[in-house]
Tab-separated table of C-alpha atoms in Angstrom:
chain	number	residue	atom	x	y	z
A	1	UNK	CA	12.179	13.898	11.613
A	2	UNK	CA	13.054	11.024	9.291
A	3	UNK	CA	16.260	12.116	6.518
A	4	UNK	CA	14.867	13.164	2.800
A	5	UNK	CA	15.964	9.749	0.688
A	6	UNK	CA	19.130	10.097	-1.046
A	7	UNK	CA	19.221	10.459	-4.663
A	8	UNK	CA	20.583	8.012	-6.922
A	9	UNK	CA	24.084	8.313	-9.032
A	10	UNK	CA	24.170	7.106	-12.284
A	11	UNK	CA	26.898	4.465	-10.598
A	12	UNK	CA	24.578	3.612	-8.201
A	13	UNK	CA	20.914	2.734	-9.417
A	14	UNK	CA	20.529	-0.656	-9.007
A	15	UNK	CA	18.670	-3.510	-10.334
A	16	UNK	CA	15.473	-4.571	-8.720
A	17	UNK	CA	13.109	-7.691	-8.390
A	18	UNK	CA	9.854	-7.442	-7.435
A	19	UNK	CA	9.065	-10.651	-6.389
A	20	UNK	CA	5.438	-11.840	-5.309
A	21	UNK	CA	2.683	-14.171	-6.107
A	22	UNK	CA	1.110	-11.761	-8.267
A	23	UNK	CA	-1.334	-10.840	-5.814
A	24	UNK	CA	-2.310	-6.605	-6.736
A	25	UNK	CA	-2.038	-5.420	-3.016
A	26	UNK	CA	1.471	-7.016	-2.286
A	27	UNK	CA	2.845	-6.234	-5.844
A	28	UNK	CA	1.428	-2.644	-5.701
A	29	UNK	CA	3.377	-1.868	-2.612
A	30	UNK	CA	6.611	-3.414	-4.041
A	31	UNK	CA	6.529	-1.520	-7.179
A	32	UNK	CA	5.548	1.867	-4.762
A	33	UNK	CA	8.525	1.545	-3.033
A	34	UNK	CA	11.256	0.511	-5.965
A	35	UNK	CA	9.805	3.727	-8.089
A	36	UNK	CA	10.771	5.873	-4.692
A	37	UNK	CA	14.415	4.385	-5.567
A	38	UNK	CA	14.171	5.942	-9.126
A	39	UNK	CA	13.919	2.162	-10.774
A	40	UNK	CA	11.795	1.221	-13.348
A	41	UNK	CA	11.539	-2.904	-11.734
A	42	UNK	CA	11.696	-6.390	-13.382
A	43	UNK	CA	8.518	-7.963	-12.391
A	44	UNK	CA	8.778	-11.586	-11.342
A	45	UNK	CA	5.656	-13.691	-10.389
A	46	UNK	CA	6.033	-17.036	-8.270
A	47	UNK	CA	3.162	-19.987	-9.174
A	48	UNK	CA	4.418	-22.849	-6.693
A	49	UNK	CA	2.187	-25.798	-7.304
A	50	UNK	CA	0.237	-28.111	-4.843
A	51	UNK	CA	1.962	-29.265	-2.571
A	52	UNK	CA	4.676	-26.345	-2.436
A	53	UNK	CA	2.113	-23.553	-2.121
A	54	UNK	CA	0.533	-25.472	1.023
A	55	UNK	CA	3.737	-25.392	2.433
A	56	UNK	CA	4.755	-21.595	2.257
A	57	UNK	CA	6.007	-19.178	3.835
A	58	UNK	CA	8.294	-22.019	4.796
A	59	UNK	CA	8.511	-23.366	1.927
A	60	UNK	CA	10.238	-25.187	-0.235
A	61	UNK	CA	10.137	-23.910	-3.623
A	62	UNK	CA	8.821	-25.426	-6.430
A	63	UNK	CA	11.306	-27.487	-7.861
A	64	UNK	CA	9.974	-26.799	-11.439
A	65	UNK	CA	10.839	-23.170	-10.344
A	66	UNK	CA	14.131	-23.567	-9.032
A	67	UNK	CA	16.738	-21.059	-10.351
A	68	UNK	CA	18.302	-22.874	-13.033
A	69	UNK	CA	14.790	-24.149	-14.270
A	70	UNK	CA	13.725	-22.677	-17.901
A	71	UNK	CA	11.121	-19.682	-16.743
A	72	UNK	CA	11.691	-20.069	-13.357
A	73	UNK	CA	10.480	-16.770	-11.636
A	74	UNK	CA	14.551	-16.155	-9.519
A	75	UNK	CA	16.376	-17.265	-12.852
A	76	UNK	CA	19.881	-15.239	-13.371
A	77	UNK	CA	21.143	-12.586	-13.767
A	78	UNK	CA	19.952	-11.713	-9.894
A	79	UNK	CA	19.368	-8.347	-9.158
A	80	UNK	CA	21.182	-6.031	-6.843
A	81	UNK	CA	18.095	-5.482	-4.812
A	82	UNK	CA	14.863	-8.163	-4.989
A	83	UNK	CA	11.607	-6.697	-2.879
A	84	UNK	CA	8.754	-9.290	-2.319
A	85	UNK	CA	5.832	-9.450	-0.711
A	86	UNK	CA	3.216	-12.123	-0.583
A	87	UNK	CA	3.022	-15.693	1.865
A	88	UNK	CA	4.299	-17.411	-1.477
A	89	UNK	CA	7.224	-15.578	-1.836
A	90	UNK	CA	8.888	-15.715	1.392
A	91	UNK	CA	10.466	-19.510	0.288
A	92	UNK	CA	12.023	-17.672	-2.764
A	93	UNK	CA	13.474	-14.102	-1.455
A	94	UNK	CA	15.733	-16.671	0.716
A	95	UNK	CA	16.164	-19.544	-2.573
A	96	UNK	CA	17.482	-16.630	-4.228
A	97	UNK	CA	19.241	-15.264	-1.688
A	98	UNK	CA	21.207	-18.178	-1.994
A	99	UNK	CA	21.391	-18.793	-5.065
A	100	UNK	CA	23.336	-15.805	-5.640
A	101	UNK	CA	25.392	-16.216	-2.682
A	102	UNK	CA	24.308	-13.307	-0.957
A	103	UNK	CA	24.918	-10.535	-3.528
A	104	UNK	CA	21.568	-9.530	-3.941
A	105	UNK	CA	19.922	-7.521	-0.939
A	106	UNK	CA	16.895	-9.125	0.063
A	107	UNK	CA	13.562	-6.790	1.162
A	108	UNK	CA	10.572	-8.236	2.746
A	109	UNK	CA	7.560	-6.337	3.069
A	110	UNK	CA	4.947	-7.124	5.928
A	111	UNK	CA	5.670	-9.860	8.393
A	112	UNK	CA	7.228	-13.022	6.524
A	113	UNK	CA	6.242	-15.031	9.697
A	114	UNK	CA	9.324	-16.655	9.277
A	115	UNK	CA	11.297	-14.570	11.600
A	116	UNK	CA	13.952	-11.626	10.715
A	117	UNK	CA	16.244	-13.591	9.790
A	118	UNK	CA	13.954	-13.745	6.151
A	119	UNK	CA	15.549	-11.082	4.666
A	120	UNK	CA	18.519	-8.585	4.651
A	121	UNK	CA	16.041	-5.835	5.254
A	122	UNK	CA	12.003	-6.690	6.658
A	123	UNK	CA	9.420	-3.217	6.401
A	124	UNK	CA	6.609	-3.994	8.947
A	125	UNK	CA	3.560	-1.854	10.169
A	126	UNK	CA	3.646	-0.294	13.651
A	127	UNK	CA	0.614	-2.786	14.546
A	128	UNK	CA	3.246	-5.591	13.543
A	129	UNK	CA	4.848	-7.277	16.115
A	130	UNK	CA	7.600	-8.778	14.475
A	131	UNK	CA	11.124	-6.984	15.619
A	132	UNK	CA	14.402	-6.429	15.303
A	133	UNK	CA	17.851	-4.499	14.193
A	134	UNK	CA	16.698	-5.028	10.133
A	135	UNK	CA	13.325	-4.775	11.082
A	136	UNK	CA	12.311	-1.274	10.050
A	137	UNK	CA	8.620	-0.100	11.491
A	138	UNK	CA	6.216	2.776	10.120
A	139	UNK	CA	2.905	3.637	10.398
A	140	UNK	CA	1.773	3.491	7.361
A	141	UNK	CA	2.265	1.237	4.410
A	142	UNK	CA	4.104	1.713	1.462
A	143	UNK	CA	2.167	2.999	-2.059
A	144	UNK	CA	2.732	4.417	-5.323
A	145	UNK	CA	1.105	7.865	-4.789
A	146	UNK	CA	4.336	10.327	-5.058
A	147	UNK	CA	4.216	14.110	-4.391
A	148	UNK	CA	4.668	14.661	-7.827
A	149	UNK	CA	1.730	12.240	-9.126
A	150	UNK	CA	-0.913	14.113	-6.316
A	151	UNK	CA	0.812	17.208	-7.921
A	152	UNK	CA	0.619	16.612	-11.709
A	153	UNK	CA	-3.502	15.513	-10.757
A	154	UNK	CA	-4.297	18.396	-8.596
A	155	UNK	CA	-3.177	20.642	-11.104
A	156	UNK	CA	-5.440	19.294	-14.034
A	157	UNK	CA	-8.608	18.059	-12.259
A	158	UNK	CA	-10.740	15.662	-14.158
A	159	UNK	CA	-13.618	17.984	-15.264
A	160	UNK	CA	-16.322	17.047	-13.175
A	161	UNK	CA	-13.966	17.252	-10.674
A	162	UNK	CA	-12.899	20.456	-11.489
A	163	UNK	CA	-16.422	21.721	-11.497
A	164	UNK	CA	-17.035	21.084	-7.684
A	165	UNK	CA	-16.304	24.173	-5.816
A	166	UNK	CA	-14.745	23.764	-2.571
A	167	UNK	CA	-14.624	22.140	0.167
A	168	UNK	CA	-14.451	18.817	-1.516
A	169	UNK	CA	-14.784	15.656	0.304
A	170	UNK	CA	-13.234	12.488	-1.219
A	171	UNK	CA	-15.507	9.806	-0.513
A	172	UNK	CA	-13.872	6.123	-0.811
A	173	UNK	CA	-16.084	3.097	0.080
A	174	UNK	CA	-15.334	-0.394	1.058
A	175	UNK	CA	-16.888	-3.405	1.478
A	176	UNK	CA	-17.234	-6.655	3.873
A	177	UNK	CA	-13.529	-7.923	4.488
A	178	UNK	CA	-12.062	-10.596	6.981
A	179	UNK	CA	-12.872	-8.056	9.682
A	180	UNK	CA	-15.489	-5.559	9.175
A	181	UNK	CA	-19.060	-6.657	7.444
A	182	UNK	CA	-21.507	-3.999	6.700
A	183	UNK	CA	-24.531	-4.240	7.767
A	184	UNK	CA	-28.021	-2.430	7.112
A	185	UNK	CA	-27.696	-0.333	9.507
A	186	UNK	CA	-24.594	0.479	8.687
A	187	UNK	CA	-25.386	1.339	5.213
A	188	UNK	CA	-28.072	3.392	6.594
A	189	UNK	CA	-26.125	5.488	9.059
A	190	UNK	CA	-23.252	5.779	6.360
A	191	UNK	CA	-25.919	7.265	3.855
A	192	UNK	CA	-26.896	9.735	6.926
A	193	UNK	CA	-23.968	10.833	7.762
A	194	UNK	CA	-23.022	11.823	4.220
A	195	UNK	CA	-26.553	13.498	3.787
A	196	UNK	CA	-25.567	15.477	6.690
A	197	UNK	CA	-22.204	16.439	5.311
A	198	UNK	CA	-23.293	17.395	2.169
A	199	UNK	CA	-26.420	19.369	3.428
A	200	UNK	CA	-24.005	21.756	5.101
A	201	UNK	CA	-22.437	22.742	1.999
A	202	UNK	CA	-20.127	20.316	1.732
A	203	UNK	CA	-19.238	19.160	-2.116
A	204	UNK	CA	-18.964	14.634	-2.157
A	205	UNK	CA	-17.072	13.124	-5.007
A	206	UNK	CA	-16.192	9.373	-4.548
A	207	UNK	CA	-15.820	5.964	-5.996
A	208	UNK	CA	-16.561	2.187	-4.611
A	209	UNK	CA	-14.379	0.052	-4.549
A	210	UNK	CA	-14.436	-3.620	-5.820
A	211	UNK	CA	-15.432	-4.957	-2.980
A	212	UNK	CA	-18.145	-2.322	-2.839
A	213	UNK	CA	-22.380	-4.388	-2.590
A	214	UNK	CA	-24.501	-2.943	-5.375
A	215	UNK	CA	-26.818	-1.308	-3.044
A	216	UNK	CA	-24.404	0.605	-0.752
A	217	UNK	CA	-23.019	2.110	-4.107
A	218	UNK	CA	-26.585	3.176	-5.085
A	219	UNK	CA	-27.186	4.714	-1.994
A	220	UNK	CA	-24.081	5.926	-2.033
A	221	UNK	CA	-24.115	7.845	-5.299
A	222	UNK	CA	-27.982	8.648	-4.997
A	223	UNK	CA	-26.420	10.927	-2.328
A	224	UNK	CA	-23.965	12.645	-3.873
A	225	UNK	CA	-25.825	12.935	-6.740
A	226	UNK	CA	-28.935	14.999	-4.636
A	227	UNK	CA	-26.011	16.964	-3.347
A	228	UNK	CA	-24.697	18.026	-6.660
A	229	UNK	CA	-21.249	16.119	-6.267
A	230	UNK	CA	-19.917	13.283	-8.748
A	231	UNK	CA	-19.863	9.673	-8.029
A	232	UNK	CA	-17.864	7.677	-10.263
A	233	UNK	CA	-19.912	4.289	-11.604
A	234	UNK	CA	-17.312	2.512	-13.405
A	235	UNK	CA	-16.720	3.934	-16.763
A	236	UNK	CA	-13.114	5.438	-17.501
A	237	UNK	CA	-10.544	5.531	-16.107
A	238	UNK	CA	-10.600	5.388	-12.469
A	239	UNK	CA	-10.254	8.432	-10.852
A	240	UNK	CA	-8.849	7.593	-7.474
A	241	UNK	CA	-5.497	9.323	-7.227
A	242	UNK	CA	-7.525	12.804	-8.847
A	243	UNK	CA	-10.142	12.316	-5.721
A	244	UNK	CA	-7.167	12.213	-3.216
A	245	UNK	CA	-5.441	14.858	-5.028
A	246	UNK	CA	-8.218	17.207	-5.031
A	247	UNK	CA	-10.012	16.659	-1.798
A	248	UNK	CA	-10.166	19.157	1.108
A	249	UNK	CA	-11.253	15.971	3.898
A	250	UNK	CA	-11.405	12.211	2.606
A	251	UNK	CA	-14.060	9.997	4.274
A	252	UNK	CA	-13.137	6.199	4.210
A	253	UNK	CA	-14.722	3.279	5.499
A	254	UNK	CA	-12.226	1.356	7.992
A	255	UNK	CA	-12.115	-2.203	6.169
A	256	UNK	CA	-9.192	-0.801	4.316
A	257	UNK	CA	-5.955	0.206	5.771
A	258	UNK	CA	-4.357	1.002	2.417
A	259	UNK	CA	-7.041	3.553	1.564
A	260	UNK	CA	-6.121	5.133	5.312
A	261	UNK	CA	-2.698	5.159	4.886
A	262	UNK	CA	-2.950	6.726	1.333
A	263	UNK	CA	-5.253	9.155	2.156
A	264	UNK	CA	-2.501	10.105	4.908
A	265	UNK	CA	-0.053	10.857	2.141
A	266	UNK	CA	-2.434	13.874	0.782
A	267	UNK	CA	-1.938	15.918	4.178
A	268	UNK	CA	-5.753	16.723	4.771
A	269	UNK	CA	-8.312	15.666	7.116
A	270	UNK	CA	-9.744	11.755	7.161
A	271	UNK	CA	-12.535	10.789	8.521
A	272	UNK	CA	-12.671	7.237	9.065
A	273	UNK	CA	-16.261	5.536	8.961
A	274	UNK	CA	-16.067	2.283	10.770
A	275	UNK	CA	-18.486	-0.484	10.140
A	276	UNK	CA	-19.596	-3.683	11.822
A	277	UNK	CA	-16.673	-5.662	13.091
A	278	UNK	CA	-13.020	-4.502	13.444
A	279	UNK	CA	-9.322	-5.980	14.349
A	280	UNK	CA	-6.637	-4.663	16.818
A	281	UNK	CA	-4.279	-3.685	13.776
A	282	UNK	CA	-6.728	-1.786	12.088
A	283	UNK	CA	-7.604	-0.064	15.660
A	284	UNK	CA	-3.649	0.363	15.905
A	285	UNK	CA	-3.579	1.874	13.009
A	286	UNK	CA	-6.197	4.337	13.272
A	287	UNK	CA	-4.898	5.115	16.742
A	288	UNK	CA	-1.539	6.194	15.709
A	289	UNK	CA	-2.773	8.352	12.915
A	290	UNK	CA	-4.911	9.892	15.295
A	291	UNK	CA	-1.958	11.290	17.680
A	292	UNK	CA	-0.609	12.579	14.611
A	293	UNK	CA	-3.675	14.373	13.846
A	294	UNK	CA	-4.562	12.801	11.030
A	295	UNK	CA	-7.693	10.763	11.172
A	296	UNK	CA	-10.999	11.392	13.086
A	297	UNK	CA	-14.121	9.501	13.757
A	298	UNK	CA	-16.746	10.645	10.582
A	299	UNK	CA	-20.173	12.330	12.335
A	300	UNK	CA	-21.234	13.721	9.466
A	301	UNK	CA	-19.364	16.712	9.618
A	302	UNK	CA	-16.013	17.930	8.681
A	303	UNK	CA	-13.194	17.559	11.521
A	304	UNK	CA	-9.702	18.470	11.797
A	305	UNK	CA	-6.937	20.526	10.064
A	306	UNK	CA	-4.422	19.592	7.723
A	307	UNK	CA	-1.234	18.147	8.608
A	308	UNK	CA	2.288	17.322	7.262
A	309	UNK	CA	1.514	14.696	5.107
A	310	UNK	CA	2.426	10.962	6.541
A	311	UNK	CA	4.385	9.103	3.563
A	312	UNK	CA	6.661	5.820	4.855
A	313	UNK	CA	7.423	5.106	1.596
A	314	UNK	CA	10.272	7.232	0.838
A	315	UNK	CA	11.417	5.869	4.371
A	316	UNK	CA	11.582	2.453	3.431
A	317	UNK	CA	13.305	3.377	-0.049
A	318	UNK	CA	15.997	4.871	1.833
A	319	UNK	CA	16.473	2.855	4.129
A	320	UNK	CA	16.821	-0.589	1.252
A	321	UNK	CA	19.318	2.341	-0.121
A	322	UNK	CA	21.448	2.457	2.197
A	323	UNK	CA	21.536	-1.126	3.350
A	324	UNK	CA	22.221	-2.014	-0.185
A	325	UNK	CA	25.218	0.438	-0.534
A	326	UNK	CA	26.558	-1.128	2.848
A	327	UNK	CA	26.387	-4.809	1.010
A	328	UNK	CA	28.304	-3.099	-1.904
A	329	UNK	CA	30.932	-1.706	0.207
A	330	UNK	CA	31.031	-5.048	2.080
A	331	UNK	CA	31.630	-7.189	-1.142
A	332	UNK	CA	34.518	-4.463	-2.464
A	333	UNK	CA	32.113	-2.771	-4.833
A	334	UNK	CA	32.830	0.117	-5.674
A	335	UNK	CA	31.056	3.049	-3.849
A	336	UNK	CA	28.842	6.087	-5.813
């Protein structure tokens, strides 16, 4: 079993970068994984022009971006810690690396593909096949849903929510991606399945996503709706993190690891829809959940039992922790 992540002394909580492209999925996870640490970040967002940004990960930087450029994204004071994330960042985790002559402790999350060498510390996925001694693997990716957020939302329930009686079933659609494209018949055996769950008593509340088509949404909520659950069209604030919270099974589509892997955090049953297409990550991924008992192929029925939940986050926190407080130690800091 992995160690609880240490807590913080008011000697010892650093400063931290989050450093990315500003791309939502890769700054999400940064920001997930620096709150785990107890740090409220600096956000800093890279914008390498043509031809630099044809050239990453390998970069160069942008000159115009360059540390002691006005604005640039890696201007001083460096932090103690920087996390990035994103193809476009990669070039300046290691300008900045430099730049402050190895005093900050560089984090990479996901595979630079620039070796391990990127980084003081890289966080890849099991399906990943990058490797090595600061290579640190999980199973699932890193996110910003804490114990204490599905906590705080399971105990005050958004009122339609609230009104379901249980079982509950989270329902969290996709859309086409690079890998999976849904087709009509997909749509229509989705829309079955759900029919089925719900007809055996089952109570649906969901939410599409962006990348959601119109008419799977309809469908989708016309559903739920016959079924007496709640689908959420838009208006408000987004309930996802209340759905998760307050779901007996989730049911997600399999174009979207990160809805897996946070649905994993929750500890209940998923049931993982898979639509036209697929990749060997995402089959990794759902494999490995699987032998933890985690995720199950959706039939229109409920499956499984609940589990210990699967969080890497607080793994990876601890880990950038402790590799951190090793640097300090190393450059005659002193200790907490």
């Amino acid at each position: 079993m992995p160690r609880a992540p240490t807590s913080p002394t008011p000697k010892t909580v650093p400063t931290i970068w989050v450093l990315t492209d500003g791309k939502a999925g890769d700054e999400s996870q940064c920001l997930g994984v620096a709150e785990r640490l107890g740090v409220e970040p600096e956000i800093r967002r890279v914008a390498p022009r043509k031809p630099f940004a044809w050239l990453m990960p390998r970069g160069p930087i942008d000159p115009r971006e360059a540390p002691d450029r006005p604005g640039s994204p890696i201007r001083p004071p460096f932090p103690d810690i920087a996390i990035a994330s994103g193809r476009r960042a990669v070039a300046y985790l290691r300008a900045l690396e430099k730049a402050s002559n190895g005093r900050s402790f560089t984090v990479f999350l996901k595979d630079p593909r620039t070796g391990a060498g990127t980084a003081d510390l890289i966080w890849v996925a099991e399906h990943d096949r990058l490797r090595g001694d600061n290579v640190l693997v999980t199973a699932t990716s890193p996110h910003r849903l804490t114990p204490e957020k599905l906590a705080a939302a399971r105990a005050a329930p958004p009122a339609p929510i609230a009104a379901l009686q249980a079982p509950r079933v989270a329902v969290l659609v996709g859309g086409d991606s690079r890998h999976h494209r849904f087709t009509a018949a997909d749509n229509e055996r989705l829309v079955g399945q759900l029919d089925a769950l719900a007809a055996s008593g089952v109570r649906l509340m969901g939410s599409p996503s962006r990348r959601t088509a119109p008419a799977l949404s309809a469908a989708v909520a016309a559903v739920v709706a016959r079924h007496g659950g709640w689908w959420w069209e838009g208006r408000g604030d987004n309930p996802y993190l209340a759905l998760l919270a307050n779901a007996d099974a989730v049911v997600v589509t399999a174009d979207s690891t990160n809805m897996v892997g946070e649905a994993a955090a929750t500890g209940v049953p998923i049931l993982v829809f898979e639509p036209q297409g697929g990749h060997p990550k995402i089959a990794a991924l759902l494999a490995s959940l699987a032998r933890q008992g985690a995720v199950h192929p959706f039939r229109g029925r409920l499956d499984g039992e609940r589990y210990q939940p699967i969080d890497s986050t607080p793994i990876i926190a601890d880990a950038i922790r402790e590799g951190w407080l090793r640097r300090r130690a190393a450059l005659g800091l002193a200790g907490p």
